[in-house]
Coordinates of C-alpha atoms and ligand atoms in Angstrom, one line a residue:
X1 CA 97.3 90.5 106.3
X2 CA 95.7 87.7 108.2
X3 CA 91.9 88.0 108.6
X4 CA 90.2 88.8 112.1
X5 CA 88.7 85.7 111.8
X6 CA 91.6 83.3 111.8
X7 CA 94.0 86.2 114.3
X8 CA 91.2 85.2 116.6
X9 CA 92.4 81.5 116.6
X10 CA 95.9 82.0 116.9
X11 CA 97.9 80.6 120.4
X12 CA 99.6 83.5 121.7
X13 CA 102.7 82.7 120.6
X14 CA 101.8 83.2 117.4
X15 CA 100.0 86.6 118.3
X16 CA 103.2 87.5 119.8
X17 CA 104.9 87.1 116.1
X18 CA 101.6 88.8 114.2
X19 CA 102.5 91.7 116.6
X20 CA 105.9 91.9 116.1
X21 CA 105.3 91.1 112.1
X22 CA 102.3 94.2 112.0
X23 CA 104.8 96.8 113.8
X24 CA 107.6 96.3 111.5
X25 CA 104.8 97.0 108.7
X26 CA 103.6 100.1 110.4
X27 CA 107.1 101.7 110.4
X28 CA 108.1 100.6 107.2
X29 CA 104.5 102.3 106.0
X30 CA 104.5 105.4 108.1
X31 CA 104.2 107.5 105.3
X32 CA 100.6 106.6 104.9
X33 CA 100.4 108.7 108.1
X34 CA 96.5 105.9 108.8
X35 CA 98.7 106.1 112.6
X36 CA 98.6 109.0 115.1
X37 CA 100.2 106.8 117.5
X38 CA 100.8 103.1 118.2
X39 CA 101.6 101.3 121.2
X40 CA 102.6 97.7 119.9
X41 CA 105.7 98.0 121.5
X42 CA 106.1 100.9 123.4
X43 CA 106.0 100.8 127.6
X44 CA 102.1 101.7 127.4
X45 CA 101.7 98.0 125.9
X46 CA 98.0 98.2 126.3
X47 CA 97.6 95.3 123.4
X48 CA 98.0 92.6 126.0
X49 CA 97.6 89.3 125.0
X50 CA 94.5 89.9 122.5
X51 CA 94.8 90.4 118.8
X52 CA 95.3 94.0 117.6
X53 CA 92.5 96.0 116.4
X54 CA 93.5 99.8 115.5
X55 CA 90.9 102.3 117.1
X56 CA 89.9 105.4 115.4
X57 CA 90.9 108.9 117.2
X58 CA 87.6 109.8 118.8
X59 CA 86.8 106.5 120.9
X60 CA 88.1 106.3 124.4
X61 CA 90.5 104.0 125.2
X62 CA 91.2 104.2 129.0
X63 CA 94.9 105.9 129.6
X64 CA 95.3 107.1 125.9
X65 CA 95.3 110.4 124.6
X66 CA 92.1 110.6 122.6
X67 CA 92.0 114.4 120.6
X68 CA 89.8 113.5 117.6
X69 CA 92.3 114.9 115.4
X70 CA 92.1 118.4 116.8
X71 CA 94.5 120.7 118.7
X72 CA 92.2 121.5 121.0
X73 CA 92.6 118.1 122.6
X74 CA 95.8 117.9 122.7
X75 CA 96.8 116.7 126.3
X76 CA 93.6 115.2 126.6
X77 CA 93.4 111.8 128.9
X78 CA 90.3 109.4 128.5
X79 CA 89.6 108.3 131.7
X80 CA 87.2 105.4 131.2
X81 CA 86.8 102.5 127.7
X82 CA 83.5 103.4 125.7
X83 CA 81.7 100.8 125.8
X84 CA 82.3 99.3 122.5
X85 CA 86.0 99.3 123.9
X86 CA 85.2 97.4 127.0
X87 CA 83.4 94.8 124.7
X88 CA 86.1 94.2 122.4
X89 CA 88.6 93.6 125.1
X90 CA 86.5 90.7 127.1
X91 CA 86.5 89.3 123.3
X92 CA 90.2 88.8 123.4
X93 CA 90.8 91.5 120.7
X94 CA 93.3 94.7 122.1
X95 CA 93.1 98.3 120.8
X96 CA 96.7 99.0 120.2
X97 CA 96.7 102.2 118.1
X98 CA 95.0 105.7 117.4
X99 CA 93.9 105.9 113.8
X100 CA 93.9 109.3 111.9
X101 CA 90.6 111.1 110.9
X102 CA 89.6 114.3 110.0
X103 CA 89.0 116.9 112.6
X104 CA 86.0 116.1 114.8
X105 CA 84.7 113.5 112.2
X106 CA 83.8 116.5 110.0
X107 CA 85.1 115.7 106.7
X108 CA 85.5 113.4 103.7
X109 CA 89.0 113.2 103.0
X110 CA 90.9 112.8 106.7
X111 CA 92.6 115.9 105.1
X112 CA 91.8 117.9 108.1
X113 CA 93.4 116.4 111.0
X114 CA 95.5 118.4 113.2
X115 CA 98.1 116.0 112.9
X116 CA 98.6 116.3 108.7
X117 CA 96.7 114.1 106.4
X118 CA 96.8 110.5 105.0
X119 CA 97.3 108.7 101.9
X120 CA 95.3 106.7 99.7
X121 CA 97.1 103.2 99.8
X122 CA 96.5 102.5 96.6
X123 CA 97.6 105.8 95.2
X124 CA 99.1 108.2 97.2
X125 CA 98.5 111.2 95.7
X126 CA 95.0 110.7 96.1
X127 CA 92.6 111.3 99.5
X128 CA 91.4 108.0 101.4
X129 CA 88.0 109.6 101.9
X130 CA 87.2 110.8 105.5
X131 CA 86.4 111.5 108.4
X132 CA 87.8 107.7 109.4
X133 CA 90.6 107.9 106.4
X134 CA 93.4 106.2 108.8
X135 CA 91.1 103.2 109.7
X136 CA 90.3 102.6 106.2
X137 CA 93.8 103.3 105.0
X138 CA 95.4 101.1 107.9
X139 CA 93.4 98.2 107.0
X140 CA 93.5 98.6 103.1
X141 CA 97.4 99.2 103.3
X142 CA 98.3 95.7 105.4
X143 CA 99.0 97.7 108.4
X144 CA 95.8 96.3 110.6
X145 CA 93.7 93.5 110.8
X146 CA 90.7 95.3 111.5
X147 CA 89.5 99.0 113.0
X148 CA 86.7 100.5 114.2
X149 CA 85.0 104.2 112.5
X150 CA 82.3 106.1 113.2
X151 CA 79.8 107.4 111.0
X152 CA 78.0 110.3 111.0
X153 CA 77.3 110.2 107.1
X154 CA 79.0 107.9 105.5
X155 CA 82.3 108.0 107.0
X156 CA 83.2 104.3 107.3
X157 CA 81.6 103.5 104.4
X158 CA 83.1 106.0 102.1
X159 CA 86.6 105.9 103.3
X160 CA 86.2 102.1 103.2
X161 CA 85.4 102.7 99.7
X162 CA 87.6 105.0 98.3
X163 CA 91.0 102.6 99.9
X164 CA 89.2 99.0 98.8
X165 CA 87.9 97.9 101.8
X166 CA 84.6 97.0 103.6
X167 CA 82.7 99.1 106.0
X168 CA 79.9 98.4 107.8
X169 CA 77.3 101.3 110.0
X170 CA 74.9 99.5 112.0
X171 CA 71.7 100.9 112.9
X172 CA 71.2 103.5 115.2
X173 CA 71.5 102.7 118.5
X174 CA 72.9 99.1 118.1
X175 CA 76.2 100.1 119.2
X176 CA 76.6 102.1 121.8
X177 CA 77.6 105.6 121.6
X178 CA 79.2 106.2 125.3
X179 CA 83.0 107.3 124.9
X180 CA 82.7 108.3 121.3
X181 CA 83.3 111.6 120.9
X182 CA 80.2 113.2 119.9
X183 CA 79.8 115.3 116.3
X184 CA 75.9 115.0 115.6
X185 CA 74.4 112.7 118.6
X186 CA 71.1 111.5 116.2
X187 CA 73.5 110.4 113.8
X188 CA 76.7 108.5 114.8
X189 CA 77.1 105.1 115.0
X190 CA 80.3 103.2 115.9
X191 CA 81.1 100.6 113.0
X192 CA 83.9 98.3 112.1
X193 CA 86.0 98.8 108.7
X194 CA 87.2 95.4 107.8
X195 CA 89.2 93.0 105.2
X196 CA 86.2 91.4 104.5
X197 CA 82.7 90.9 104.9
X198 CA 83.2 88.1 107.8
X199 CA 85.5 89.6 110.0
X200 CA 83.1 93.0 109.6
X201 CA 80.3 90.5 110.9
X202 CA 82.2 89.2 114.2
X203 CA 83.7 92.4 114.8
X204 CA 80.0 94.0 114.7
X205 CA 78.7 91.2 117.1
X206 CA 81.3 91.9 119.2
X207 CA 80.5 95.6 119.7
X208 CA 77.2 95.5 119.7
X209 CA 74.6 95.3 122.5
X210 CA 71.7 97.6 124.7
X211 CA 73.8 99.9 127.3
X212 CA 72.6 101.4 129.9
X213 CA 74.9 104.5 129.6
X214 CA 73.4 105.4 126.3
X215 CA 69.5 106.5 126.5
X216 CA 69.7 106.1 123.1
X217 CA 71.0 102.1 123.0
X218 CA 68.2 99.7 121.6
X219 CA 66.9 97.9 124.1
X220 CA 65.7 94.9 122.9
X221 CA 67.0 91.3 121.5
X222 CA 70.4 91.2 119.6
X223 CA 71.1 87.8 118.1
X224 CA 74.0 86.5 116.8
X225 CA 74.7 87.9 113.0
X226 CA 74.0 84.6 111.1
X227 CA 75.5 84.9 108.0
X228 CA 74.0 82.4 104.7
X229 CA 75.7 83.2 101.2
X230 CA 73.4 81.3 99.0
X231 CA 70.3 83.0 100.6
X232 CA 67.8 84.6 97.7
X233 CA 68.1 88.4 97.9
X234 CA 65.2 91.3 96.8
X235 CA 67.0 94.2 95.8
X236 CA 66.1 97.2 94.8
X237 CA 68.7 99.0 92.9
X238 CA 68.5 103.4 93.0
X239 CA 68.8 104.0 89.4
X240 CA 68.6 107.6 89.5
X241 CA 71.6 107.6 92.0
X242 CA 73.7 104.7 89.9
X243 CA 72.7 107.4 86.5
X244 CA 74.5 110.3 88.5
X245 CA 77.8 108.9 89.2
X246 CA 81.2 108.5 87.2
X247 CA 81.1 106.7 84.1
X248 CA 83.7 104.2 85.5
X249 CA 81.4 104.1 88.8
X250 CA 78.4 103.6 86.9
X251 CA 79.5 100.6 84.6
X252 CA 81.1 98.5 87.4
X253 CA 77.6 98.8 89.6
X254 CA 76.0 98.3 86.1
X255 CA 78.2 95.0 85.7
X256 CA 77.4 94.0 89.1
X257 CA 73.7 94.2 89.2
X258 CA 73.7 91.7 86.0
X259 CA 75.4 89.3 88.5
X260 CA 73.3 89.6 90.7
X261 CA 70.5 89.2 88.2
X262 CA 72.6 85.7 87.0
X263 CA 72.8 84.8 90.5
X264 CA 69.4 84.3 90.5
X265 CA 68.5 87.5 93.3
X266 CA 65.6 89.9 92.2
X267 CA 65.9 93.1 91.6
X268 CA 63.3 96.4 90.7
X269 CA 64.0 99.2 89.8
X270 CA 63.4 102.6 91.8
X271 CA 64.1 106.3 91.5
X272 CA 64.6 108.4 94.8
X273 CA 63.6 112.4 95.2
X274 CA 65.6 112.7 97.9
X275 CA 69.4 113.2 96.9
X276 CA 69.3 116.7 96.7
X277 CA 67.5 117.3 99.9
X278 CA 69.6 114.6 101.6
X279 CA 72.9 116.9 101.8
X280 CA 71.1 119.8 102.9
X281 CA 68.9 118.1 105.5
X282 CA 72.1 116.3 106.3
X283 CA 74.5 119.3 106.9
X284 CA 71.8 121.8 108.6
X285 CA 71.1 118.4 111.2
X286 CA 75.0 117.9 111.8
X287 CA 76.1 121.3 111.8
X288 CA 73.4 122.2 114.6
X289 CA 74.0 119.4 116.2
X290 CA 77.4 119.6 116.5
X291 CA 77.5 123.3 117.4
X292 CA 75.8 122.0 121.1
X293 CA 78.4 119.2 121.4
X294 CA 81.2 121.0 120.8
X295 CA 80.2 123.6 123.3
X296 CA 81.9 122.1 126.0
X297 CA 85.2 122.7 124.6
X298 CA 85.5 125.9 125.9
X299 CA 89.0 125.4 127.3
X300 CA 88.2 125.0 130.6
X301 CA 86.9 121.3 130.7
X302 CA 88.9 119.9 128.6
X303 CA 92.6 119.8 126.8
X304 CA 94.0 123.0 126.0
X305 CA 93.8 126.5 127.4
X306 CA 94.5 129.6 125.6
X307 CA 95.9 132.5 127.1
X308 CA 93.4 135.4 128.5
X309 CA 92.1 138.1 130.6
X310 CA 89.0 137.3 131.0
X311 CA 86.5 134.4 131.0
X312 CA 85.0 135.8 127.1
X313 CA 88.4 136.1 126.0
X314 CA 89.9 132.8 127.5
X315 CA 86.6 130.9 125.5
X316 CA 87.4 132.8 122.2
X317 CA 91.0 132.4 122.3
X318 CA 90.8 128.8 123.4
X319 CA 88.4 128.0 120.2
X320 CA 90.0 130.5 117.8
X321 CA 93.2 128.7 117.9
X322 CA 91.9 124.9 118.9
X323 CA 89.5 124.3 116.4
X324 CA 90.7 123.6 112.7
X325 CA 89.0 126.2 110.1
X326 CA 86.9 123.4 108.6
X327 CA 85.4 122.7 112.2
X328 CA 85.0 126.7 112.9
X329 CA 83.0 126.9 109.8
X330 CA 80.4 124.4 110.8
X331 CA 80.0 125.4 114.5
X332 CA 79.4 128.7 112.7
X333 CA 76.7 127.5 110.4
X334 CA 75.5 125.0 113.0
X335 CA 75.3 128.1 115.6
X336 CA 73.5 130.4 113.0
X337 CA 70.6 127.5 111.8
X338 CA 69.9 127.1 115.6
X339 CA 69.2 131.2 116.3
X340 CA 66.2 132.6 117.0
X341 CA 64.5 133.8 113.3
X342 CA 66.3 130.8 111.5
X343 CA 65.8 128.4 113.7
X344 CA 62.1 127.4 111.5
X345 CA 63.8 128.1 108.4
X346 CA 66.4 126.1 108.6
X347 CA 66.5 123.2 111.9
X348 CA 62.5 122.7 111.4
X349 CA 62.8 122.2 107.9
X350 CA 65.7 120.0 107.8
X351 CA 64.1 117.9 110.6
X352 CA 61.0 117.7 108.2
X353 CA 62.5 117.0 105.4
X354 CA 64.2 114.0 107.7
X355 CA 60.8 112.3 107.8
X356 CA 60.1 112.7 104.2
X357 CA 63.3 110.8 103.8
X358 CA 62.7 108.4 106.5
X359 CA 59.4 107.6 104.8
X360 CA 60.8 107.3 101.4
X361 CA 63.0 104.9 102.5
X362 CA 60.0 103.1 104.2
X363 CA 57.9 102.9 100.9
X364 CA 60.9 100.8 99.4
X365 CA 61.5 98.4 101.6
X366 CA 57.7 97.9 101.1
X367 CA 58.7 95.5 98.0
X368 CA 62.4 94.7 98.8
X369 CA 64.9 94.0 101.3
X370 CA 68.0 96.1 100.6
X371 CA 68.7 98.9 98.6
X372 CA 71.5 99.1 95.8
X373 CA 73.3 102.3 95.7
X374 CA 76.6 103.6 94.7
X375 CA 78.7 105.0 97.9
X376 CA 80.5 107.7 96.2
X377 CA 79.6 110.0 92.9
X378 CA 83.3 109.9 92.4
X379 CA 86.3 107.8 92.4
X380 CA 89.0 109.0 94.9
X381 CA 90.3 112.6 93.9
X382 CA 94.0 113.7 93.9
X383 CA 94.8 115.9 97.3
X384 CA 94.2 119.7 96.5
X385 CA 91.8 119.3 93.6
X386 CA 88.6 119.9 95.5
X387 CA 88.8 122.2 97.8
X388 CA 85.7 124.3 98.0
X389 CA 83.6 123.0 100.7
X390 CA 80.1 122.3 98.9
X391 CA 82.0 120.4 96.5
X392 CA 83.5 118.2 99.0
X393 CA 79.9 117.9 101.1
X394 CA 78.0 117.3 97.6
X395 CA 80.0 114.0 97.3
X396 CA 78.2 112.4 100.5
X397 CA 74.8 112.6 99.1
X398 CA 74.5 108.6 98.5
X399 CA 75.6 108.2 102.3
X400 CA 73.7 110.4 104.9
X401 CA 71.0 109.1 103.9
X402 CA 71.2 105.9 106.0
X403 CA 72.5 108.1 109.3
X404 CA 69.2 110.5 108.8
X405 CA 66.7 107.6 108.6
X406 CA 69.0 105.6 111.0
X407 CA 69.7 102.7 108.6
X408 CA 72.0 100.0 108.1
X409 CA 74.4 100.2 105.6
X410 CA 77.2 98.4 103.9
X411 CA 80.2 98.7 101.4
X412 CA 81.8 96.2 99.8
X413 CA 84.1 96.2 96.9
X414 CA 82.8 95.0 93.9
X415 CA 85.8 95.8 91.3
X416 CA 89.0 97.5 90.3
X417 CA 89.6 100.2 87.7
X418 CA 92.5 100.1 85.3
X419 CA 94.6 102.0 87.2
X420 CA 94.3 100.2 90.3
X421 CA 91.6 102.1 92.3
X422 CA 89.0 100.4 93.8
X423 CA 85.0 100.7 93.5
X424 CA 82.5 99.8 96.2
X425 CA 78.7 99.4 96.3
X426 CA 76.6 100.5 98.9
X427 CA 73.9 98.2 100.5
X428 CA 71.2 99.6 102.8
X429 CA 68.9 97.4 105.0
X430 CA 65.2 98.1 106.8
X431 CA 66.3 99.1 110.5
X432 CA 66.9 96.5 112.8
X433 CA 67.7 94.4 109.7
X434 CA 72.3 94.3 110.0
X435 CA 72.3 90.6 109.6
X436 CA 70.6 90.8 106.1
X437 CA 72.9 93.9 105.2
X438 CA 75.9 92.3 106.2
X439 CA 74.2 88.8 104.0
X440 CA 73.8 91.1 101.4
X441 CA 77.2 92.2 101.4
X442 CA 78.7 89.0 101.5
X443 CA 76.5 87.9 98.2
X444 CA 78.3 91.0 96.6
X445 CA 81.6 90.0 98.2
X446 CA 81.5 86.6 96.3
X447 CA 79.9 87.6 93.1
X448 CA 83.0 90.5 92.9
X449 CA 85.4 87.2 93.2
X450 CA 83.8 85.8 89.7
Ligands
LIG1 N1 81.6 113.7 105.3 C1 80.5 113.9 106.3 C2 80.7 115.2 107.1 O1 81.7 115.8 106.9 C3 80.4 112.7 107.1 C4 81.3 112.7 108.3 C5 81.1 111.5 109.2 O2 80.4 110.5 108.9 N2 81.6 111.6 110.4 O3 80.0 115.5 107.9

């Protein structure tokens, strides 16, 4: 598939033919089922004249159905763009379909969408990772040139890593958050999930920006992402977290930090405390978070109503059979940390142990500046093999990291295993810091060409 970077030059002519080209691909590959719905050449042609980008289900692209995955949604309208929408379309680029995703972002493995799952593209019987599985499969399949995720904890990055692509999460508040459907508000971050390292660059400038409509936006100076690939790199590589993954994980990251090494960047060597408290902090944070936002579905406001006799019932009925049980499960969770007489046990603590991560971050980037880490323990497991929750939520421990101190973070691939799966490694920059992130991952994408 062509690159964002050159679609972005094409006359329209020839955008006319990548169109027609990309919708013949998307039909011949619907069993990957990356696509809720497309509009490339349906009556609703909202792709214009711009080059295609494919949107993932829980950003609001004016007219569309937007459900994030869920049947509670269904019939849902947005009425406005998010902003990140409104951006891309004064930069010539046209959302033209609704990627699949698992249930209200929550999930690794886009296994728990209300519309069925998707495939790995370079094995099917295996997950894409999650919660934006249809972005990353979309793009790593040919059947997009480029999407935009969102990540909560590590759900561009990991998807992007378990189909072979790159994904990029800015830093909090460099996007802006209005018209994203909000799972855990201190935590998301809209991000692009790309080809390649470049076209994750412009797509990122392209988003990005201070809004006014987000109290959380950074409001300060946003410079063009300049991008250098012979610039001298300090790295300092996790080992602790490279020790604890898959042997096949661990000698490809292995393999790439002696590149690096040969290429001349620097690297030390650190250990971090913090992976076990990571997924707890991580999933007490989200959980509560999410049980505030998702409040407002209550079958009144939004999408679908149940039937009921009364206002109690019409709320339980309307939840009971709208929300997946994978989403039920954390509102519970998220509802019971919040409650008076847990509330100090478990929210306090969390948002403690937050800082202690926060500031071990910090301390690193005292003496370097990125961070080498895998993205997943795991390579890409087969569809039914893991299925009990903790298991699944244990394999984002190398990723929520980077949403709970608010980092940047990329991954790239950096190699292929014998059977044709792909392996990514995970880059994390000092806030405020993308460009050298997104430098960093280009150094990785050229050394993985050698
Ligand atoms: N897998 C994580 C979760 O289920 C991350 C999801 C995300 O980043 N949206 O919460």
């Amino acid at each position: 598939m062509i690159s964002l970077e050159a679609a972005l030059k094409l006359s329209s002519e020839e955008l006319k033919n990548l169109k027609q080209d990309l919708s013949k691909k998307i039909k011949e590959k619907k069993e990957l089922g990356a696509y809720i719905e497309q509009f490339l050449d349906s009556e609703i042609n909202t792709s214009g004249d711009g080059v295609p980008v494919a949107i993932k289900d829980n950003i609001q692209v004016k007219g569309w159905s937007v459900t994030s995955a869920s049947k509670i949604l269904q019939g849902y309208i947005a009425p406005y763009d998010a902003t990140a929408i409104v951006k891309l379309k004064n930069a010539g680029i046209c959302p033209f379909g609704r990627t699949n995703m698992d249930e209200f972002a929550m999930g690794s493995t886009t296994a728990t969408s209300f519309y069925g799952k998707t495939l790995n593209p370079l094995d099917n019987s295996r997950v894409p990772g999650g919660s934006s599985g249809g972005s990353a499969a979309a793009v790593a399949g040919g059947i997009a040139i480029a999407a935009l995720g969102s990540d909560t904890g590590g759900s561009i990055r990991q998807p992007a890593a378990f189909c072979g692509c790159v994904g990029f999460k800015p830093t909090y508040g460099r996007v802006s958050r209005y018209g994203l459907g909000a799972y855990s508000s201190s935590l998301d971050q809209i991000g692009p999930i790309t080809q390649n390292v470049k076209d994750a660059a412009i797509l990122y400038d392209i988003i990005k920006g201070h809004d006014e409509k987000d109290s959380t936006s950074y409001n300060g100076e946003y410079k063009p992402t300049n991008l250098d690939p012979n610039k001298k790199l300090k790295i300092a590589v996790i080992k602790n977290y490279i020790e604890n993954t898959d042997e096949v994980i661990k000698n490809a990251l292995l393999k790439t930090i002696e590149k690096l090494k040969s290429a001349g960047h620097e690297i030390v060597y650190k250990e971090f405390s913090n992976a076990n408290i990571d997924i707890a902090a991580y999933y007490i944070i989200a959980n509560a978070e999410a049980s505030a936002n998702l409040s407002r579905f209550d079958g009144v406001r939004y999408g679908r109503r149940a039937e009921a006799k009364n206002l109690h019932e019409l709320y339980a009925n309307t939840r009971a059979e709208g929300f997946g049980a994978e989403v039920q499960r954390r509102l519970l969770l998220g509802t019971f940390v919040l409650s008076s007489g847990y509330y100090d046990a478990y929210y306090v603590k969390a948002q403690k142990a937050r800082e202690f991560i926060r500031r071990e971050y910090e301390e690193v980037f005292n003496e370097a500046d990125l961070i080498f880490s895998p993205v997943t323990p795991t390579l890409p497991y087969k569809f039914g093999s893991i299925t009990e929750p903790l298991k699944v939520y244990l394999g984002d421990l190398y990723t929520v990291g980077a949403n709970l101190a608010g980092l940047p973070a990329i991954s790239v691939p950096v190699c292929k295993t014998n059977e044709g799966l792909s392996i990514s490694a995970q880059l994390l920059g000092k806030a405020f810091d993308d460009e050298n992130v997104l430098n960093g991952g280009l150094v990785l994408e050229n050394l993985s060409k050698e």
